[in-house]
PDB file of C-alpha atoms in Angstrom:
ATOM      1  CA  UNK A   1     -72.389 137.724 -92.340  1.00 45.00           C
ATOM      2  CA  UNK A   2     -70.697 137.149 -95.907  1.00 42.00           C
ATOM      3  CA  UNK A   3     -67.764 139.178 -94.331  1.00 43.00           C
ATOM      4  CA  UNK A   4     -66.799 137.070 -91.842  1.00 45.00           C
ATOM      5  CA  UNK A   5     -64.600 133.872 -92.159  1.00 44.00           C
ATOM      6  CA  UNK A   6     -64.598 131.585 -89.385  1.00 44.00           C
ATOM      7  CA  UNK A   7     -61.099 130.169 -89.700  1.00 38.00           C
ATOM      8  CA  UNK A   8     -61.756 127.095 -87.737  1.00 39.00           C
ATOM      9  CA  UNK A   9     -62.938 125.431 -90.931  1.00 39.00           C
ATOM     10  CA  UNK A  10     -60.143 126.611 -93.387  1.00 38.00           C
ATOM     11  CA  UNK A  11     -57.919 124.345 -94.776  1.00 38.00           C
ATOM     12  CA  UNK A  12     -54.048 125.322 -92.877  1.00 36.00           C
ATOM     13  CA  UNK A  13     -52.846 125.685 -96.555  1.00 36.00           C
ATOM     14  CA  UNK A  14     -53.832 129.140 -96.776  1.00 33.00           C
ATOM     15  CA  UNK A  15     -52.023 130.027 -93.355  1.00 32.00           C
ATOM     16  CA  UNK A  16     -48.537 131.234 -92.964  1.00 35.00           C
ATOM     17  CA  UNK A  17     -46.304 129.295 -90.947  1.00 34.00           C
ATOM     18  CA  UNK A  18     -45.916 130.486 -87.185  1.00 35.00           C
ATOM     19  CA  UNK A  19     -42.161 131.192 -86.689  1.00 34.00           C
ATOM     20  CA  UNK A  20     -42.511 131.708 -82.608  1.00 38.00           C
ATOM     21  CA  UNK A  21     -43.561 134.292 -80.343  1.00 36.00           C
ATOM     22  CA  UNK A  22     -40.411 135.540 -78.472  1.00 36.00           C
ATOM     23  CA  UNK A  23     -40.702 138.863 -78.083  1.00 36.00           C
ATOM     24  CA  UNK A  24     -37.147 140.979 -79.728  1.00 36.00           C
ATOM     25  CA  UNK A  25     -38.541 145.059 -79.550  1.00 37.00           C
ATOM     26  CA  UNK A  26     -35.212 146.352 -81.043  1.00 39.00           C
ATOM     27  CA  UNK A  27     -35.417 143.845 -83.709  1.00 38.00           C
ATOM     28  CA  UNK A  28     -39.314 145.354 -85.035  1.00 39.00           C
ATOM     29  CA  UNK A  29     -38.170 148.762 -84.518  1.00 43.00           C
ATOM     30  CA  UNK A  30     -34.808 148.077 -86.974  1.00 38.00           C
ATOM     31  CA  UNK A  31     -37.351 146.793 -89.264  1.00 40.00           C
ATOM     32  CA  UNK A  32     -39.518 149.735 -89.038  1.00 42.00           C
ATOM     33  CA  UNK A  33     -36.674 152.042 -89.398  1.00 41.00           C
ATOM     34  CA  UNK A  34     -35.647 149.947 -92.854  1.00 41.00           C
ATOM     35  CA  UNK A  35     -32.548 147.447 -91.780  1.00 37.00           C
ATOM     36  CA  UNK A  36     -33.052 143.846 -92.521  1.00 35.00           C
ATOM     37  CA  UNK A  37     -32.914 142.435 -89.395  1.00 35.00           C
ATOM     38  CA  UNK A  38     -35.214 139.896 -88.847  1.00 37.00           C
ATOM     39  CA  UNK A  39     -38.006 140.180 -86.814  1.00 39.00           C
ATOM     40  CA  UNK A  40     -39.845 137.279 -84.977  1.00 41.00           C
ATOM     41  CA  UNK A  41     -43.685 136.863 -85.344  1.00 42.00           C
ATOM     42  CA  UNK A  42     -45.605 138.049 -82.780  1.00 43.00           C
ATOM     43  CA  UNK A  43     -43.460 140.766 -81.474  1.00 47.00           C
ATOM     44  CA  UNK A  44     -45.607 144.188 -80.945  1.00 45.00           C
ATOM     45  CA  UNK A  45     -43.823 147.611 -81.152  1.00 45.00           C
ATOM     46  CA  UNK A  46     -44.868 151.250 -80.614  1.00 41.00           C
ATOM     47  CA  UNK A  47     -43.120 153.448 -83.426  1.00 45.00           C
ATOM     48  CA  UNK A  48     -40.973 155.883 -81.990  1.00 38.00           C
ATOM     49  CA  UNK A  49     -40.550 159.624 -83.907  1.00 38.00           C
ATOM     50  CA  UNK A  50     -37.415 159.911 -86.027  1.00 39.00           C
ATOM     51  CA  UNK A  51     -35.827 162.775 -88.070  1.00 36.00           C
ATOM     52  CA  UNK A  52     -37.951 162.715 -90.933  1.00 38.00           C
ATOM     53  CA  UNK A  53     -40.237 160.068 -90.106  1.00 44.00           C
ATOM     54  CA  UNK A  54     -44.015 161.001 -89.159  1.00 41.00           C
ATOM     55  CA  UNK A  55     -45.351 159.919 -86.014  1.00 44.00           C
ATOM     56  CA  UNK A  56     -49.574 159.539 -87.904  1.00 47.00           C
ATOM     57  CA  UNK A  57     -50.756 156.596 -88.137  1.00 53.00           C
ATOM     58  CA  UNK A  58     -50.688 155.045 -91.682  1.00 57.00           C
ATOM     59  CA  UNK A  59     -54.766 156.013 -91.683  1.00 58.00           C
ATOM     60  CA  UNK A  60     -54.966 159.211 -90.285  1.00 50.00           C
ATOM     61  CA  UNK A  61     -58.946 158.731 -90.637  1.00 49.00           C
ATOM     62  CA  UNK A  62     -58.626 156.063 -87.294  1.00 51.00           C
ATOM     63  CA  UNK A  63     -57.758 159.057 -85.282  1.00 53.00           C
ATOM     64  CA  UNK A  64     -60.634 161.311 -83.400  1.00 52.00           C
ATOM     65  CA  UNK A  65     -60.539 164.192 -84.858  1.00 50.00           C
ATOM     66  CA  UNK A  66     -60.382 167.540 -82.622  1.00 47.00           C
ATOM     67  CA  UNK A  67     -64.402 167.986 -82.832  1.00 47.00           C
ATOM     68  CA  UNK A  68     -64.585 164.711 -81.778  1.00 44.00           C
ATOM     69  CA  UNK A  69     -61.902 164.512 -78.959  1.00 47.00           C
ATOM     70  CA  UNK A  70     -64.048 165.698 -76.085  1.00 51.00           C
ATOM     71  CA  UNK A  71     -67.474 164.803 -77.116  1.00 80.00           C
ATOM     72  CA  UNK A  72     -69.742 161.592 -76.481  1.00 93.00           C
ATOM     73  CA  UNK A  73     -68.961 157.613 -76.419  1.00 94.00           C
ATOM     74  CA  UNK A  74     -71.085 154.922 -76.576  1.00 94.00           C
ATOM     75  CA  UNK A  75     -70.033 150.925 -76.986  1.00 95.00           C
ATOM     76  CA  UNK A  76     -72.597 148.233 -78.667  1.00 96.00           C
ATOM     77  CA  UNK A  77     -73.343 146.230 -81.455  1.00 97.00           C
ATOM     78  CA  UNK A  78     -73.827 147.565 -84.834  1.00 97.00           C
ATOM     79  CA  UNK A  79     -77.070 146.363 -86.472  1.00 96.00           C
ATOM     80  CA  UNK A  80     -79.036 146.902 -89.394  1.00 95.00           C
ATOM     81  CA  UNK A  81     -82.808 147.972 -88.449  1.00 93.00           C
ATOM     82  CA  UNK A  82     -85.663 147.837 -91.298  1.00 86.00           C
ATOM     83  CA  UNK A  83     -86.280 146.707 -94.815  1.00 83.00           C
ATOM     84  CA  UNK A  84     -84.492 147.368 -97.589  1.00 82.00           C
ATOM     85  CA  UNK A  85     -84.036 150.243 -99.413  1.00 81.00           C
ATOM     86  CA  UNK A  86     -84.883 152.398 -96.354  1.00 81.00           C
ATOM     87  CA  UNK A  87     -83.313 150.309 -93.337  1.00 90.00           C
ATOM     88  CA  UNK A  88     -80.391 152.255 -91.256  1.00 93.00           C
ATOM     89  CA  UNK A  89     -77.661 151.004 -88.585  1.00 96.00           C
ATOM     90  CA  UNK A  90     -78.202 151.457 -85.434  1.00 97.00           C
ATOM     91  CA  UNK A  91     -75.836 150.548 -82.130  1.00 97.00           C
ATOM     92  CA  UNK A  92     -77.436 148.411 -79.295  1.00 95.00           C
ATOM     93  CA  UNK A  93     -75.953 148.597 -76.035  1.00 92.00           C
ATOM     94  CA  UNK A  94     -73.725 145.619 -74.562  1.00 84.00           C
ATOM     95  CA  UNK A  95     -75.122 143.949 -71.503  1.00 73.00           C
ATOM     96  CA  UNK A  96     -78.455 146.356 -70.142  1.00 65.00           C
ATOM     97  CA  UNK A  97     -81.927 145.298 -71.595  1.00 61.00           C
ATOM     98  CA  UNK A  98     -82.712 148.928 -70.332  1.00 62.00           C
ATOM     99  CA  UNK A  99     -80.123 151.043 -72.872  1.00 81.00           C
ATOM    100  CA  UNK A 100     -82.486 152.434 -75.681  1.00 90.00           C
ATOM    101  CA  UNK A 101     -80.610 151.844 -79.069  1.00 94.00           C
ATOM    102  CA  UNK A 102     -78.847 154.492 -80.542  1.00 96.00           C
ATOM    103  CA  UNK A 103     -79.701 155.433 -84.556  1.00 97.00           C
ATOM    104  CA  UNK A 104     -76.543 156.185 -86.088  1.00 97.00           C
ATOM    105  CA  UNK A 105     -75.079 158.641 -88.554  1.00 95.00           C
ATOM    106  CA  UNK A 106     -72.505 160.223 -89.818  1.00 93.00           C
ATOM    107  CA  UNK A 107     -69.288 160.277 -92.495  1.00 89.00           C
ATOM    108  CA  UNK A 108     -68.004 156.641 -91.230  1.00 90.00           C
ATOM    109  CA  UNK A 109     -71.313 154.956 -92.309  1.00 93.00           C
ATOM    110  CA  UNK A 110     -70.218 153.026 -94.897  1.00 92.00           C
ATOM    111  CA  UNK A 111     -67.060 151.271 -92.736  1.00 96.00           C
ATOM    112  CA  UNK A 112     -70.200 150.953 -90.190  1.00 96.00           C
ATOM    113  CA  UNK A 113     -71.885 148.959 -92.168  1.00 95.00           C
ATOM    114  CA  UNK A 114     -69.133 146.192 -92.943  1.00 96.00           C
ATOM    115  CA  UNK A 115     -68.674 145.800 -88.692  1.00 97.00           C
ATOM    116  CA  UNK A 116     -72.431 145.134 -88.698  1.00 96.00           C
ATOM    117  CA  UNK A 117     -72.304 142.256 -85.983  1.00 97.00           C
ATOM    118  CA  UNK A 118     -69.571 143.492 -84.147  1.00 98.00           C
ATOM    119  CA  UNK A 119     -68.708 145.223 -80.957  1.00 98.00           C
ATOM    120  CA  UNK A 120     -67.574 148.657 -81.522  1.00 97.00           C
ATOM    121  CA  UNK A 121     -67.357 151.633 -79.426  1.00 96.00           C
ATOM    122  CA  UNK A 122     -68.454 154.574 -81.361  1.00 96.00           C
ATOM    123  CA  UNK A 123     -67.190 158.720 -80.342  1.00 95.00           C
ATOM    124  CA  UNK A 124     -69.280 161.890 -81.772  1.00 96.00           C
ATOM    125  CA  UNK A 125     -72.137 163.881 -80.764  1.00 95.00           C
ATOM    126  CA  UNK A 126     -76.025 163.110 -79.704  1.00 94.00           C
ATOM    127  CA  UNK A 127     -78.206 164.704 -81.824  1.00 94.00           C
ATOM    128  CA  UNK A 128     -81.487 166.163 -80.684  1.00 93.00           C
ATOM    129  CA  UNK A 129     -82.893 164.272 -83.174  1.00 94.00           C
ATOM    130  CA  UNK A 130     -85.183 160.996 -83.383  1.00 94.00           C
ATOM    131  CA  UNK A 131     -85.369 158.323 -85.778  1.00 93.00           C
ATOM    132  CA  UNK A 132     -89.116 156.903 -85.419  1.00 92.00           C
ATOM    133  CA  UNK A 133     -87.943 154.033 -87.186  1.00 89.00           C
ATOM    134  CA  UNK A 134     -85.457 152.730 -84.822  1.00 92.00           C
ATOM    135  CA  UNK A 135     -87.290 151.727 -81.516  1.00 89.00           C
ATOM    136  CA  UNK A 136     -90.823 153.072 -80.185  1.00 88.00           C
ATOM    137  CA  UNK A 137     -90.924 156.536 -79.175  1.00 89.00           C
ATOM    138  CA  UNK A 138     -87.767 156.906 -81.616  1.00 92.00           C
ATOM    139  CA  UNK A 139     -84.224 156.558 -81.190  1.00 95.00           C
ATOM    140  CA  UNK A 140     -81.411 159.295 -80.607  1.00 95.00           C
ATOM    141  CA  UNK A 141     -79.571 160.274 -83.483  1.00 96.00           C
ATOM    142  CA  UNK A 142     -75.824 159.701 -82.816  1.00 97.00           C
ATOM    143  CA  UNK A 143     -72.935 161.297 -85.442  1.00 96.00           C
ATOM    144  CA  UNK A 144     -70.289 158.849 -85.385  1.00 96.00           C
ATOM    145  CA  UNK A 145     -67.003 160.537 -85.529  1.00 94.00           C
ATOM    146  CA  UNK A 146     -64.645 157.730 -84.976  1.00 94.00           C
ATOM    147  CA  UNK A 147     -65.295 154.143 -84.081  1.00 96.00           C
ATOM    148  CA  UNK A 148     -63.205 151.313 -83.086  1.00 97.00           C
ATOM    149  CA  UNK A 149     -63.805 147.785 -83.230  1.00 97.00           C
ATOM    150  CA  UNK A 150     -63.558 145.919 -79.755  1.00 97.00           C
ATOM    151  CA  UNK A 151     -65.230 142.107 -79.812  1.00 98.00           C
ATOM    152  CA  UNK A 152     -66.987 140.020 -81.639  1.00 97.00           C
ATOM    153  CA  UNK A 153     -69.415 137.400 -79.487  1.00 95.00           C
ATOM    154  CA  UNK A 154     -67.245 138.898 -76.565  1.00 94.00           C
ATOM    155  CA  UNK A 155     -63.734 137.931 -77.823  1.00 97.00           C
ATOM    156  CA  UNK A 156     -61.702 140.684 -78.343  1.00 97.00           C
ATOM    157  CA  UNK A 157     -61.057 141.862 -81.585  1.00 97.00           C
ATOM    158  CA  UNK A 158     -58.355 144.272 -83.369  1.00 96.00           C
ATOM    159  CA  UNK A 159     -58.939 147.265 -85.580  1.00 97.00           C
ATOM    160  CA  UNK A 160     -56.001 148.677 -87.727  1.00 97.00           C
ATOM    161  CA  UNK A 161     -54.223 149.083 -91.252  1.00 97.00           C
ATOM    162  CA  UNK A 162     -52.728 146.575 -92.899  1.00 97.00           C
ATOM    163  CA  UNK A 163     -49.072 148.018 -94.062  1.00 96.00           C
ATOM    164  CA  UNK A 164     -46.564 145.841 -95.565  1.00 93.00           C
ATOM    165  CA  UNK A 165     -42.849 146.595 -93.721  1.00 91.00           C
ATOM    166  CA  UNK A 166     -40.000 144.986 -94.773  1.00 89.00           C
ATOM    167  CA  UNK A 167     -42.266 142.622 -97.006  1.00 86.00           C
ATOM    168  CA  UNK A 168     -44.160 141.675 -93.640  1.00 89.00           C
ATOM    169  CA  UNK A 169     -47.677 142.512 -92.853  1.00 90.00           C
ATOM    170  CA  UNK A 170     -48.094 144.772 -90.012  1.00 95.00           C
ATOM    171  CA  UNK A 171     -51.439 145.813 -88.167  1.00 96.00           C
ATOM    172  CA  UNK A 172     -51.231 149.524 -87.214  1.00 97.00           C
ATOM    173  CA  UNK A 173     -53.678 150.616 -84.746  1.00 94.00           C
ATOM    174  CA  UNK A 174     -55.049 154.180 -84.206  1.00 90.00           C
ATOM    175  CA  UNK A 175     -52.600 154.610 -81.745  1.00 90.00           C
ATOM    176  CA  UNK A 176     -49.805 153.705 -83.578  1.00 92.00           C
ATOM    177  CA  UNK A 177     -49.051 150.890 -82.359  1.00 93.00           C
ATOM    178  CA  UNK A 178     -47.945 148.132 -84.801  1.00 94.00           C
ATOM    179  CA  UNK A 179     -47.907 143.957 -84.825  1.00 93.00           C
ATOM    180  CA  UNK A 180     -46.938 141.640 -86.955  1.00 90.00           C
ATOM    181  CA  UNK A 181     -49.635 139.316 -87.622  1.00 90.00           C
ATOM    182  CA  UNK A 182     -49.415 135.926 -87.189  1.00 85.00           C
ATOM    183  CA  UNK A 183     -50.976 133.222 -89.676  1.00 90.00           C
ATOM    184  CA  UNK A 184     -52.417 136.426 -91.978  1.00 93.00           C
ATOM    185  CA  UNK A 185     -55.309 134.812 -93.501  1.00 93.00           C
ATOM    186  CA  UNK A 186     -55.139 134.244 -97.199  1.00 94.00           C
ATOM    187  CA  UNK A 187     -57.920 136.694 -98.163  1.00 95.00           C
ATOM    188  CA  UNK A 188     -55.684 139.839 -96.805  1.00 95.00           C
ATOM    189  CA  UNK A 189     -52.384 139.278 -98.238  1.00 92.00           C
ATOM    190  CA  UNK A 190     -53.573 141.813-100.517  1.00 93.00           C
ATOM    191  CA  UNK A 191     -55.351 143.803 -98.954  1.00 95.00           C
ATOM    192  CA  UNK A 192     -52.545 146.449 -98.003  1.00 95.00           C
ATOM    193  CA  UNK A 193     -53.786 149.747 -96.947  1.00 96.00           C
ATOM    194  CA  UNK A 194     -57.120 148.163 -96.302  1.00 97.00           C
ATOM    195  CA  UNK A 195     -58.810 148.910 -92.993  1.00 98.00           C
ATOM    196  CA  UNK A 196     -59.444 145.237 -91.399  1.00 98.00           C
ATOM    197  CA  UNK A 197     -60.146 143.795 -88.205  1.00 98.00           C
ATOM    198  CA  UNK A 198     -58.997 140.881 -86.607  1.00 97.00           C
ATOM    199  CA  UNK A 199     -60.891 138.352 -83.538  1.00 97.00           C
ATOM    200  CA  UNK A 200     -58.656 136.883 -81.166  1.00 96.00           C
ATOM    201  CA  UNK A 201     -55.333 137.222 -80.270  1.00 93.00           C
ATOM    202  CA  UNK A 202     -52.622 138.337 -82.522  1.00 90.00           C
ATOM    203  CA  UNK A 203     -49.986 135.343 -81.930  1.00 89.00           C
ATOM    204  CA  UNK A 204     -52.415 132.917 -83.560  1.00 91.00           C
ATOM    205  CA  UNK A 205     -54.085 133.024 -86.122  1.00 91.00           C
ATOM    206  CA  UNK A 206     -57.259 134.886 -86.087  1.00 94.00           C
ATOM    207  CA  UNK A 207     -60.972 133.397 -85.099  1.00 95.00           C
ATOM    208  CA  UNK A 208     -62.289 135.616 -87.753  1.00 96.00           C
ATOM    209  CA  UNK A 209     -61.529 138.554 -90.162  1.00 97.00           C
ATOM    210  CA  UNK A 210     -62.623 141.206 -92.439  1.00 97.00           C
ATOM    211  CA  UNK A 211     -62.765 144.226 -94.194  1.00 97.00           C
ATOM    212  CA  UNK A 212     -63.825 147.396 -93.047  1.00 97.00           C
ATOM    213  CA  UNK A 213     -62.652 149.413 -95.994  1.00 96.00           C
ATOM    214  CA  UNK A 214     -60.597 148.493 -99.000  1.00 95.00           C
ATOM    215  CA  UNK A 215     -57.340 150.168 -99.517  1.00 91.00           C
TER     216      UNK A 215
END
């Protein structure tokens, strides 16, 4: 998959230098609130609400909306079933050879497509619709709503913003939740406001990367 870099083979020229992992909370949240202080890599904070400050995540889009708060889940791996032109995604279920696939659709198609490979969990709505084209006897049509990216070849895997704090790249998650990343790989230094996800743990530098929508 031409958008995913296996960073085992990449020269350590085009990582950043690891400054530590000690953990300093009050130090990221000065830095999120604009002082200088310096924060050490690897610490994770949850932004707190401030007098003027809005508590949305920098992508707004990474939250379920209200149609989709209460509605369906499903969690699988996104592949591409067919030939080309007419060939559509379609989620296959993690771990049961009985789970029919799922034939996806909806507004979120096109960040779909670049975690084709990948783990996600996916909220919306079953259709009563079929696609024929799918699996025999047809597959369900699910809306996708809101997905998140969870694993890749079952290590976990992170799914945020990229937003540049204090001239340091932070990952913010739906939640809000936001982590300076470690060794940032070369290819996303300018990627700011770009929807990316991450493999592997965020004090290292990641197994592999990419881009699920460009800023």
């Amino acid at each position: 998959m031409s958008w995913i870099a296996n960073l085992t083979a990449c020269s350590a020229a085009v990582l950043l230098a690891c400054a530590g992992a000690e953990r300093s909370t009050p130090a990221v949240d000065s830095m999120l609130a604009g002082t200088p202080t310096p924060v050490r890599l690897g610490d994770t904070v949850v932004r707190r609400p401030r007098v003027g400050d809005s508590t949305t995540p920098a992508d707004a889009s990474l939250m379920p909306s209200a149609e989709t708060a209460q509605s369906d889940t499903a969690r699988g791996v996104v592949r591409r079933v067919g030939p080309d032109p007419v060939s559509r995604l379609a989620l296959f279920p993690v771990g049961s050879v009985d789970s029919a696939p799922l034939a996806l659709d909806g507004a979120q198609l096109s960040e779909l497509s670049a975690a084709e490979g990948l783990e996600v969990m996916i909220r919306g709505t079953r259709s009563a619709d079929r696609a024929m084209d799918v699996a025999p006897g047809g597959a369900i049509v699910f809306h996708v709503g809101h997905f998140k990216v969870r694993a890749l070849d079952g290590i976990e895997a992170h799914d945020g913003i990229l937003v540049d704090v204090a001239g340091r790249m932070i990952l913010e998650t739906a939640s809000g939740t936001r982590t300076v990343i470690v060794n940032l790989p070369a290819a996303l230094r300018t990627k700011r406001g770009a929807r990316v996800f991450l493999v592997g743990p965020l004090t290292r530098a990641p197994q592999a990367f990419g881009v699920l929508r460009e800023p």
